[in-house]
């Protein structure tokens, strides 16, 4: 059937001095259309009749909306006058609200309508049985296309929508549409942007009650795809802003095993936010006194066996203690020699050995008169030990030996890191890598950059450097796990639009993080202080990514045991594991997974079938209006408000991974020879060519 407004051409309007249209149609003429409206079956024909009566252009197109822009005041005045005059005619009121909803697809028209009081016309229809679905459908369209301020205004009426959920629990359409509106409006309200606009609005919402009611609807038989998609987004977004009910947490935990990858990572994102407000910061420093005290006591027998098997000389604790002693000796020697060049070479070696290589301190002596410790002037250009780094770097550069240029840069970068001046350290690292692309420590410094894309790429490239110490390698590996994990979650949650394949890149990020975590766990010192963090990611990602996970988590018990050992090492050196956000998330998932599987396992097992459902109802009489509201030819295609099920074949992961360094990305360049290998940039391509690709590429071309 032709769309509403497509049977007639727009009539040019002229406006007289009083502001009214010269050829405005008298509303009395609407009476002649009432009979047609009363006899129409469904809302779409009603809207069609009204569009013809008001001589509206085709408001499904950009050109039609432009014509409405040109005559907005006249068109709105006629529509509003008809609405007011026919306040007792539900069909006329509903049809006019449907027209308003369609116009709201255009942001400028939407703002004008809201200024005119569109919501005041729309909300009363929710209490009229024959108009309820129409009004909710209009709200879904408005909130889907609406700006954040309009969504926040609608969020203020959340109690009305909750009442509909509670009063009509057996009306699937009312339940579905109410949740869609709640999801659209509330997520905007509690977003960072929404909080900036009005923090008090989000605080005024009874979000826990909302979350509980929405979760309960998911227990009902055969929930629709639209309901599930919007429910999980709302539940996952709410975890940062309220203490969600236990059943909701279990739903998110069980959701980690959904067949739909976007569903999985939406749940993982919600779980990661769950404990953010109660979590503790991670360990940033090491108390040398506690460390010395710990090594002066016998190592617990089970930890001693582990260190013996790994190799005491390679353990982080021993390397840190040994380096601390050598650092003290080097500083003492500098007092007598004043040889900053030799001191700088020694310090550069320490930096490549362990994280806490440069201790902070100063040369002090006791004042015999008052007994206080005072800083000594020993003729050196520094008093604080860390201040020696830039002076030593200068001494190395003065020597002018090519082999020591990287060492000088390393000292400057370490100094800036200790002073929390990361951008200055990154600037040096970028310059140094232009001179020496195999400078591992410079890549490590780039991993500290605020841009995770830059940091992850640097970590993956740095790990491949030929001249790299175990400490620097493992530092970059743990950074790669963290950055790839976080980016993967973000990409998958932001890639829910139909046809958007960027989520495949997100899976490549998670796969990369999981692979690096496995390598780190098997090769890094068992007493490494980052071992706990990597195991948190490892456990969460294995539960989320791996194909088969049992309800009792037997597949990840090895990682759980290793985490207990990592905790024991932390307790041994006097630093109990802090309750970081990731630690609490991991503990919640492991603790609740069996119960979550029992309560929500069947639902999650059917999630792919649910997400594969068509999004538009086949009930022709009423939902033809839904099709009309979604039929907008502005962006080139209709939008059904849902994402396609994100199922994935593991073989596609390699399409998003650099063939040399393994960095995940969607903008890799193909090898011009074989078109199979993919690279971050020319540097990775050159390195792979020299290492191994030359033979395979030539062979491929010969075939």
XYZ file of C-alpha atoms in Angstrom:
703
model
C 0.000 0.000 0.000
C 1.273 3.520 -0.668
C 2.820 5.191 2.326
C 0.926 7.945 4.120
C 1.303 11.287 2.438
C 2.386 9.876 -0.914
C -0.879 10.338 -2.772
C -0.774 14.097 -2.995
C 1.786 16.744 -3.673
C 2.635 19.341 -1.080
C 0.666 22.555 -1.454
C 2.732 25.737 -1.404
C 1.754 27.885 1.527
C 1.667 31.638 1.785
C 1.399 33.402 5.075
C -0.640 36.520 5.703
C 0.208 39.292 8.094
C -1.511 37.582 11.013
C 0.757 34.584 10.609
C -1.908 32.146 9.406
C -1.710 30.284 6.122
C -3.794 31.801 3.371
C -4.993 28.446 2.118
C -5.211 26.610 5.472
C -7.799 23.875 5.404
C -10.617 24.612 7.864
C -10.726 21.968 10.551
C -14.444 21.669 9.994
C -13.621 19.768 6.816
C -12.052 17.037 8.970
C -15.566 15.916 9.818
C -15.909 14.531 6.314
C -12.883 12.304 6.932
C -14.029 11.042 10.344
C -16.115 8.301 8.825
C -13.152 6.989 6.859
C -11.006 7.159 9.980
C -13.572 5.309 12.098
C -13.832 2.550 9.500
C -10.079 2.151 8.943
C -8.458 -1.075 10.102
C -5.197 -0.318 11.842
C -3.254 2.816 12.586
C -1.337 3.092 9.347
C -4.495 3.696 7.240
C -5.613 6.261 9.821
C -2.330 8.119 9.525
C -2.594 7.813 5.741
C -6.003 9.505 5.786
C -4.776 12.289 8.054
C -1.693 12.923 5.899
C -3.959 13.270 2.882
C -6.333 15.552 4.711
C -3.529 17.855 5.923
C -1.893 17.641 2.463
C 1.448 16.627 3.996
C 4.412 15.811 1.757
C 6.009 12.362 1.903
C 7.528 12.571 5.360
C 9.457 9.362 4.826
C 11.953 11.228 2.649
C 14.458 13.998 3.155
C 12.751 16.198 0.552
C 9.398 15.742 2.261
C 10.823 16.696 5.658
C 12.404 19.800 4.103
C 8.939 20.883 2.977
C 7.648 20.383 6.523
C 10.544 22.553 7.745
C 9.494 25.315 5.382
C 5.895 25.290 6.600
C 6.327 23.957 10.145
C 4.305 26.600 12.016
C 1.360 26.271 9.687
C 1.430 22.455 9.663
C 1.825 22.192 13.423
C -0.967 24.692 14.090
C -3.376 22.671 11.961
C -2.360 19.352 13.530
C -2.563 20.682 17.071
C -5.916 22.374 16.454
C -7.329 19.129 15.112
C -5.920 17.210 18.103
C -7.556 19.630 20.569
C -10.910 19.727 18.762
C -11.074 15.925 18.567
C -9.954 15.200 22.150
C -12.770 12.680 22.437
C -11.786 10.840 19.254
C -9.036 8.399 20.138
C -8.285 7.577 16.532
C -7.707 11.140 15.442
C -5.538 11.865 18.480
C -3.541 8.708 17.956
C -3.068 9.326 14.253
C -1.762 12.852 14.854
C 0.673 11.550 17.490
C 1.839 9.002 14.918
C 2.600 11.842 12.494
C 4.515 13.669 15.244
C 6.541 10.522 15.896
C 7.453 10.212 12.236
C 8.529 13.853 12.069
C 10.720 13.287 15.137
C 13.153 11.287 13.008
C 14.435 14.696 11.875
C 16.388 16.220 14.775
C 15.380 19.833 14.097
C 11.706 18.973 13.720
C 11.917 16.813 16.835
C 13.266 19.706 18.883
C 10.551 22.019 17.610
C 7.843 19.487 18.434
C 9.139 19.015 21.956
C 9.223 22.757 22.481
C 5.599 22.800 21.423
C 4.711 20.165 24.041
C 4.668 16.924 22.044
C 5.099 14.799 25.193
C 2.066 16.389 26.794
C 0.055 15.187 23.787
C 1.622 11.725 23.779
C 1.656 10.531 27.399
C -2.139 10.706 27.989
C -2.607 8.154 25.194
C -0.814 5.540 27.321
C -3.928 5.369 29.525
C -6.260 4.790 26.572
C -6.374 1.030 25.814
C -6.853 1.462 22.068
C -3.942 3.938 21.865
C -1.486 2.370 24.291
C 0.534 0.421 21.735
C 0.515 3.353 19.339
C 1.808 5.732 22.024
C 4.523 3.294 23.082
C 5.487 2.742 19.452
C 5.766 6.493 19.023
C 7.954 6.727 22.146
C 10.270 3.998 20.851
C 10.726 5.906 17.596
C 11.288 9.207 19.365
C 13.771 7.765 21.899
C 15.593 5.787 19.235
C 16.170 8.833 17.044
C 15.977 11.458 19.782
C 18.815 13.487 21.207
C 20.076 12.913 24.732
C 18.200 15.823 26.297
C 14.878 14.584 24.915
C 15.602 11.061 26.109
C 16.395 12.438 29.551
C 13.088 14.323 29.573
C 11.250 11.094 28.784
C 13.237 9.313 31.519
C 11.543 11.556 34.090
C 8.306 9.660 33.340
C 9.867 6.264 34.041
C 7.300 5.521 36.780
C 4.541 5.627 34.171
C 6.382 3.064 32.075
C 7.066 0.862 35.108
C 3.359 0.971 35.933
C 2.575 -0.327 32.452
C 5.006 -3.208 32.959
C 3.358 -4.104 36.246
C -0.256 -3.537 35.165
C -0.015 -5.425 31.860
C 2.517 -8.244 32.437
C 0.613 -10.540 30.074
C 0.583 -8.075 27.185
C 3.836 -8.922 25.359
C 3.726 -5.833 23.150
C 3.230 -3.418 26.043
C 6.043 -5.090 27.979
C 8.390 -5.075 24.995
C 7.790 -1.475 23.960
C 7.947 -0.176 27.542
C 11.356 -1.789 28.031
C 12.611 -0.367 24.731
C 11.630 3.152 25.833
C 13.140 2.639 29.286
C 16.352 1.325 27.749
C 16.714 4.189 25.263
C 15.967 6.922 27.780
C 17.637 5.588 30.938
C 20.915 4.561 29.292
C 21.266 8.116 27.990
C 20.417 9.537 31.411
C 23.114 7.549 33.252
C 25.726 7.933 30.519
C 28.712 10.212 31.060
C 27.137 12.843 28.820
C 23.800 12.580 30.594
C 25.409 12.971 34.015
C 27.177 16.102 32.804
C 23.854 17.574 31.690
C 21.954 16.685 34.878
C 23.573 14.474 37.500
C 20.571 14.791 39.821
C 18.183 13.189 37.325
C 20.102 9.921 37.290
C 20.302 9.969 41.079
C 16.535 10.447 41.342
C 15.769 7.250 39.425
C 14.936 4.122 41.408
C 17.294 2.219 39.153
C 17.460 -0.901 41.316
C 13.674 -1.271 41.168
C 13.751 -0.754 37.395
C 16.497 -3.354 36.977
C 14.586 -5.856 39.113
C 11.377 -5.467 37.117
C 13.188 -5.682 33.763
C 15.089 -8.784 34.894
C 11.842 -10.421 35.957
C 10.373 -9.952 32.472
C 13.199 -12.049 31.061
C 11.921 -15.009 33.113
C 8.690 -15.001 31.127
C 8.314 -17.570 28.334
C 9.466 -16.708 24.808
C 10.733 -13.135 25.207
C 11.145 -11.323 21.909
C 14.455 -10.415 20.337
C 13.747 -6.701 20.773
C 12.960 -7.158 24.459
C 16.085 -9.212 25.150
C 18.395 -6.923 23.188
C 17.238 -3.775 24.973
C 16.993 -5.459 28.377
C 20.578 -6.680 28.409
C 21.843 -3.253 27.337
C 19.908 -1.565 30.152
C 20.955 -4.105 32.782
C 24.626 -3.941 31.801
C 24.597 -0.134 31.797
C 23.002 0.021 35.249
C 25.632 -1.919 37.193
C 27.814 1.158 37.703
C 24.952 3.248 39.079
C 23.093 0.991 41.516
C 23.386 -2.206 43.510
C 21.625 -4.552 41.131
C 19.693 -7.581 42.457
C 21.539 -10.930 42.722
C 19.425 -12.491 39.960
C 20.534 -9.704 37.587
C 24.189 -10.366 38.371
C 23.616 -14.063 37.682
C 21.953 -13.161 34.383
C 25.044 -11.199 33.335
C 27.352 -14.025 34.469
C 25.356 -16.612 32.524
C 25.341 -14.239 29.548
C 29.091 -14.759 29.161
C 28.178 -18.048 27.443
C 25.652 -16.639 24.969
C 26.051 -17.707 21.354
C 25.841 -14.042 20.407
C 29.226 -12.379 20.921
C 27.832 -8.882 21.353
C 25.499 -10.244 24.024
C 28.499 -11.886 25.718
C 30.584 -8.770 25.848
C 27.705 -6.537 26.848
C 27.348 -8.807 29.885
C 31.112 -8.785 30.503
C 31.127 -4.984 30.329
C 28.304 -4.862 32.875
C 30.210 -7.182 35.202
C 33.427 -5.170 34.877
C 31.490 -2.056 35.973
C 29.738 -3.873 38.814
C 32.397 -3.282 41.493
C 34.006 -0.100 40.205
C 32.652 2.119 42.984
C 33.847 -0.173 45.781
C 37.165 -1.290 44.319
C 40.637 -0.360 45.532
C 43.473 1.033 43.402
C 46.103 -1.407 42.210
C 49.533 -1.641 43.818
C 51.719 1.103 42.342
C 54.840 0.936 44.483
C 56.896 -1.493 46.489
C 57.985 -0.970 50.083
C 61.694 -1.917 50.130
C 61.620 -2.480 53.905
C 58.771 -5.023 53.572
C 60.601 -6.713 50.731
C 63.844 -7.008 52.719
C 61.902 -8.294 55.712
C 60.209 -10.947 53.599
C 63.417 -12.314 52.071
C 65.033 -12.449 55.511
C 62.474 -15.067 56.512
C 62.157 -18.611 55.121
C 60.024 -18.902 52.017
C 56.813 -20.915 52.637
C 57.512 -24.466 51.540
C 54.970 -24.614 48.704
C 56.218 -21.288 47.307
C 59.815 -22.400 47.719
C 59.120 -25.478 45.599
C 57.579 -23.317 42.888
C 60.544 -20.918 42.846
C 62.983 -23.822 42.783
C 61.204 -25.274 39.761
C 61.184 -21.913 37.972
C 64.714 -20.899 39.010
C 65.511 -18.685 42.002
C 67.899 -16.552 39.991
C 65.097 -15.621 37.578
C 62.485 -14.864 40.225
C 61.257 -11.291 40.476
C 61.790 -11.088 44.233
C 65.436 -12.106 44.057
C 66.128 -9.858 41.055
C 64.532 -6.894 42.823
C 66.514 -7.435 46.024
C 69.758 -8.047 44.128
C 69.237 -4.932 41.990
C 68.442 -2.819 45.058
C 71.764 -3.816 46.584
C 73.712 -3.114 43.412
C 71.935 0.228 43.006
C 72.970 1.286 46.513
C 76.556 0.274 45.785
C 76.593 2.190 42.481
C 75.311 5.328 44.192
C 77.939 5.054 46.915
C 80.679 4.647 44.309
C 79.526 7.797 42.540
C 80.181 9.762 45.738
C 83.879 9.007 45.565
C 84.341 8.945 41.780
C 81.812 11.562 40.602
C 81.787 9.463 37.419
C 78.272 10.012 36.098
C 78.986 8.158 32.858
C 79.790 4.898 34.666
C 76.853 5.436 37.013
C 74.538 5.965 34.019
C 75.643 2.752 32.305
C 74.967 0.837 35.526
C 71.555 2.441 36.020
C 70.537 1.641 32.442
C 71.286 -2.008 33.106
C 69.197 -1.958 36.286
C 66.229 -0.408 34.453
C 66.136 -3.333 32.015
C 66.195 -5.855 34.864
C 63.297 -5.029 37.165
C 60.434 -2.567 37.621
C 61.658 -1.086 40.918
C 65.229 -0.594 39.752
C 65.754 3.023 40.824
C 65.087 3.615 44.492
C 64.168 7.044 45.756
C 66.407 8.425 48.487
C 69.165 10.855 49.245
C 72.601 11.018 50.875
C 72.041 11.896 54.523
C 73.991 12.233 57.740
C 72.984 12.859 61.333
C 73.448 16.371 62.658
C 75.534 15.974 65.880
C 73.926 19.023 67.434
C 70.220 18.161 67.100
C 70.354 14.497 66.086
C 68.259 15.063 62.957
C 69.018 13.476 59.593
C 70.101 16.080 57.048
C 70.878 15.966 53.333
C 74.582 16.022 52.573
C 76.229 18.154 49.878
C 78.733 15.767 48.295
C 79.568 17.857 45.253
C 77.256 15.926 42.934
C 74.758 17.778 40.686
C 71.859 16.025 42.430
C 70.637 15.273 45.923
C 67.634 12.974 45.294
C 68.810 9.726 43.739
C 66.210 9.757 40.963
C 67.523 13.189 39.908
C 70.745 11.443 38.910
C 69.019 9.983 35.816
C 68.998 13.079 33.543
C 72.515 14.065 34.662
C 73.787 10.575 33.831
C 72.002 10.729 30.464
C 73.815 13.962 29.669
C 77.167 12.417 30.661
C 76.541 9.473 28.317
C 75.679 11.763 25.410
C 78.792 13.844 26.010
C 80.895 10.716 25.474
C 79.290 10.408 22.041
C 79.524 6.623 21.746
C 76.886 5.321 19.273
C 76.363 2.124 21.265
C 75.189 4.076 24.332
C 72.688 6.446 22.717
C 69.742 4.207 23.638
C 70.963 4.072 27.243
C 70.843 7.860 27.556
C 67.283 7.930 26.212
C 66.345 5.126 28.568
C 67.525 7.117 31.595
C 65.516 10.148 30.543
C 62.411 8.049 29.902
C 62.686 6.345 33.297
C 63.087 9.731 34.986
C 59.920 11.053 33.354
C 58.010 7.887 34.275
C 59.046 8.272 37.911
C 57.860 11.887 37.793
C 54.515 10.851 36.216
C 55.393 12.839 33.096
C 54.344 10.120 30.680
C 53.811 12.398 27.636
C 57.442 13.571 27.910
C 58.651 9.968 28.106
C 56.492 9.025 25.102
C 57.926 11.889 23.076
C 61.475 10.595 23.647
C 60.393 7.037 22.840
C 58.919 8.022 19.469
C 62.097 9.856 18.476
C 64.279 6.964 19.662
C 62.307 4.425 17.599
C 62.894 6.417 14.436
C 66.601 5.943 15.085
C 66.382 2.346 16.285
C 63.205 0.361 15.432
C 64.483 -2.515 17.602
C 64.555 -0.475 20.834
C 62.411 -2.631 23.149
C 62.316 -0.258 26.132
C 61.040 2.579 23.938
C 58.145 0.360 22.850
C 57.438 -0.347 26.512
C 57.200 3.373 27.223
C 54.675 3.744 24.388
C 52.486 1.123 26.085
C 52.030 3.647 28.898
C 50.447 6.154 26.487
C 46.824 7.101 27.111
C 45.811 5.986 23.606
C 45.200 2.212 23.934
C 45.549 1.672 20.173
C 49.054 3.147 20.245
C 49.882 1.262 23.426
C 48.736 -2.130 22.189
C 50.485 -1.781 18.839
C 53.693 -0.819 20.650
C 53.400 -3.787 23.003
C 52.936 -6.285 20.170
C 55.811 -4.810 18.187
C 58.066 -4.552 21.243
C 57.628 -8.193 22.183
C 59.115 -9.102 18.790
C 62.332 -7.107 19.357
C 65.517 -9.168 19.126
C 67.357 -7.441 21.969
C 64.877 -7.613 24.815
C 65.256 -8.587 28.461
C 62.750 -10.895 30.190
C 61.546 -8.048 32.406
C 60.745 -5.697 29.502
C 59.147 -8.516 27.521
C 56.807 -9.499 30.337
C 55.997 -5.867 31.104
C 54.808 -5.363 27.535
C 52.987 -8.680 27.510
C 50.901 -7.850 30.568
C 50.147 -4.427 29.086
C 49.054 -6.137 25.857
C 46.665 -8.374 27.813
C 45.071 -5.445 29.630
C 44.774 -3.135 26.626
C 43.536 -5.765 24.174
C 41.002 -7.037 26.719
C 39.573 -3.596 27.416
C 39.485 -2.629 23.734
C 37.795 -5.882 22.771
C 34.989 -5.311 25.267
C 34.484 -1.714 24.120
C 34.445 -2.611 20.423
C 31.918 -5.392 20.871
C 29.578 -3.232 22.934
C 29.780 -0.328 20.483
C 29.310 -2.482 17.356
C 25.701 -3.510 17.764
C 24.389 -1.935 14.548
C 23.050 -4.173 11.817
C 25.660 -5.271 9.320
C 28.559 -3.772 11.275
C 31.358 -6.349 11.159
C 33.604 -4.367 13.476
C 32.628 -6.789 16.241
C 34.787 -9.396 14.506
C 37.727 -7.122 15.207
C 36.597 -7.040 18.833
C 36.824 -10.815 19.048
C 40.330 -10.647 17.577
C 41.290 -8.301 20.426
C 39.899 -10.681 23.060
C 41.605 -13.646 21.414
C 44.903 -11.760 21.382
C 44.530 -10.893 25.072
C 43.774 -14.511 25.950
C 46.744 -15.855 23.967
C 49.163 -13.392 25.581
C 47.776 -14.175 29.033
C 48.485 -17.877 28.513
C 52.053 -17.163 27.411
C 52.623 -14.821 30.346
C 51.267 -17.301 32.897
C 53.458 -20.111 31.586
C 56.691 -18.102 31.203
C 56.736 -15.123 33.591
C 58.168 -15.449 37.118
C 55.471 -16.925 39.375
C 56.134 -14.166 41.924
C 55.727 -11.379 39.346
C 53.465 -8.728 40.852
C 51.391 -8.481 37.654
C 50.683 -12.225 37.626
C 47.422 -11.694 39.531
C 46.112 -9.127 37.034
C 46.940 -11.318 34.063
C 45.210 -14.269 35.742
C 42.093 -12.151 36.344
C 41.932 -11.486 32.602
C 42.827 -15.084 31.786
C 39.989 -16.506 33.885
C 37.408 -14.010 32.637
C 38.427 -14.396 28.998
C 38.558 -18.177 29.107
C 35.031 -18.250 30.506
C 33.907 -15.742 27.871
C 35.861 -16.852 24.798
C 36.584 -20.573 24.925
C 34.169 -22.908 23.172
C 33.438 -25.350 25.985
C 33.048 -24.285 29.619
C 31.335 -26.539 32.150
C 29.038 -25.296 34.884
C 31.641 -26.259 37.511
C 34.398 -24.381 35.596
C 36.632 -27.447 35.551
C 38.358 -26.120 32.427
C 39.740 -23.068 34.268
C 40.599 -24.672 37.604
C 44.298 -24.610 36.698
C 44.194 -20.817 36.341
C 42.209 -20.485 39.566
C 44.867 -22.504 41.427
C 47.650 -20.363 39.964
C 45.818 -17.252 41.128
C 45.786 -18.653 44.663
C 49.561 -19.096 44.392
C 49.998 -15.555 43.089
C 47.984 -14.332 46.097
C 50.234 -16.324 48.425
C 53.313 -14.663 46.933
C 51.733 -11.245 47.538
C 50.993 -12.121 51.150
C 54.549 -13.399 51.578
C 56.131 -10.089 50.566
C 53.724 -8.204 52.839
C 51.399 -6.750 50.203
C 47.973 -8.444 50.402
C 46.242 -8.431 46.980
C 44.280 -5.185 46.664
C 40.574 -5.514 45.900
C 40.881 -4.074 42.429
C 37.908 -3.812 40.109
C 39.119 -6.680 37.935
C 39.816 -8.905 40.941
C 36.316 -8.410 42.320
C 34.813 -9.036 38.874
C 36.718 -12.292 38.504
C 35.715 -13.426 41.979
C 32.045 -12.662 41.282
C 32.037 -14.595 38.016
C 33.787 -17.655 39.475
C 31.602 -17.668 42.607
C 28.269 -17.263 40.815
C 28.872 -19.184 37.588
C 27.375 -22.525 38.760
C 24.252 -20.804 40.192
C 23.968 -18.525 37.160
C 24.097 -21.499 34.809
C 21.368 -23.228 36.796
C 19.044 -20.213 36.851
C 19.679 -18.740 33.392
C 21.413 -21.506 31.447
C 18.376 -22.549 29.422
C 17.572 -18.926 28.563
C 21.149 -18.221 27.463
C 21.245 -21.479 25.521
C 18.286 -20.237 23.485
C 19.713 -16.728 23.056
C 20.885 -17.298 19.483
C 17.388 -18.435 18.457
C 15.926 -15.385 20.195
C 18.384 -12.987 18.566
C 17.675 -14.551 15.155
C 13.970 -13.683 15.337
C 12.668 -11.047 12.898
C 12.268 -7.736 14.682
C 8.963 -6.596 13.158
C 5.776 -8.324 14.188
C 3.714 -10.068 11.524
C 0.434 -8.877 13.054
C -0.699 -6.891 10.032
C -3.614 -4.909 11.458
C -1.757 -3.110 14.223
C 1.929 -3.331 13.455
C 1.797 -1.958 9.945
C 2.284 1.358 11.739
C 5.557 -0.010 13.171
C 6.765 -0.693 9.649
C 5.741 2.785 8.553
C 7.507 4.464 11.475
C 10.660 2.512 10.641
C 10.417 3.238 6.925
C 12.689 6.280 6.797
C 14.700 7.008 3.664
C 17.067 9.536 5.179
C 20.086 7.412 5.994
C 19.570 5.014 3.113
C 18.014 2.065 4.962
C 15.558 1.353 7.773
C 16.809 0.771 11.289
C 15.204 -2.008 13.334
C 16.893 -0.946 16.595
C 18.633 -4.326 17.022
C 21.922 -5.894 16.039
C 22.305 -9.012 13.969
C 23.359 -12.112 15.968
C 27.145 -11.957 16.182
C 28.161 -15.563 15.563
C 31.759 -16.177 14.675
C 34.167 -18.690 13.195
C 37.579 -18.760 14.884
C 39.227 -19.009 11.465
C 38.286 -15.376 10.802
C 40.380 -14.124 13.728
C 43.563 -14.153 11.641
C 42.021 -11.688 9.184
C 42.276 -9.091 11.940
C 45.765 -9.953 13.223
C 49.102 -8.705 11.932
C 51.024 -11.625 10.429
C 54.237 -10.409 12.097
C 53.460 -9.013 15.547
C 49.909 -10.340 16.028
C 48.430 -6.909 16.744
C 44.626 -6.953 16.242
C 43.270 -4.294 13.888
C 40.694 -3.811 11.148
C 42.955 -1.603 9.020
C 45.787 -3.995 8.216
C 47.525 -3.762 4.856
C 47.710 -6.866 2.675
C 50.922 -8.275 1.274
C 51.147 -7.205 -2.367
C 52.657 -10.552 -3.326
C 50.361 -13.192 -1.859
C 47.449 -11.065 -0.565
C 47.277 -13.432 2.400
C 49.613 -11.897 4.961
C 48.469 -8.713 6.711
C 50.513 -6.051 8.464
C 50.207 -3.052 10.790
C 52.645 -1.031 8.704
C 55.746 -1.210 6.516
C 57.917 -1.965 9.544
C 56.030 -5.172 10.356
C 55.987 -6.160 6.685
C 59.753 -5.680 6.340
C 60.475 -7.630 9.532
C 58.225 -10.528 8.493
C 59.753 -10.591 5.004
C 63.254 -10.905 6.406
C 62.240 -13.426 9.048
C 60.198 -15.969 7.097
C 57.587 -14.581 4.723
C 59.921 -14.188 1.763
C 60.056 -17.950 1.237
C 56.329 -18.607 1.656
C 55.303 -15.599 -0.435
C 57.629 -16.507 -3.315
C 56.441 -20.117 -3.186
C 52.823 -18.977 -3.276
C 53.480 -16.833 -6.338
C 55.277 -19.689 -8.088
C 52.247 -21.924 -7.568
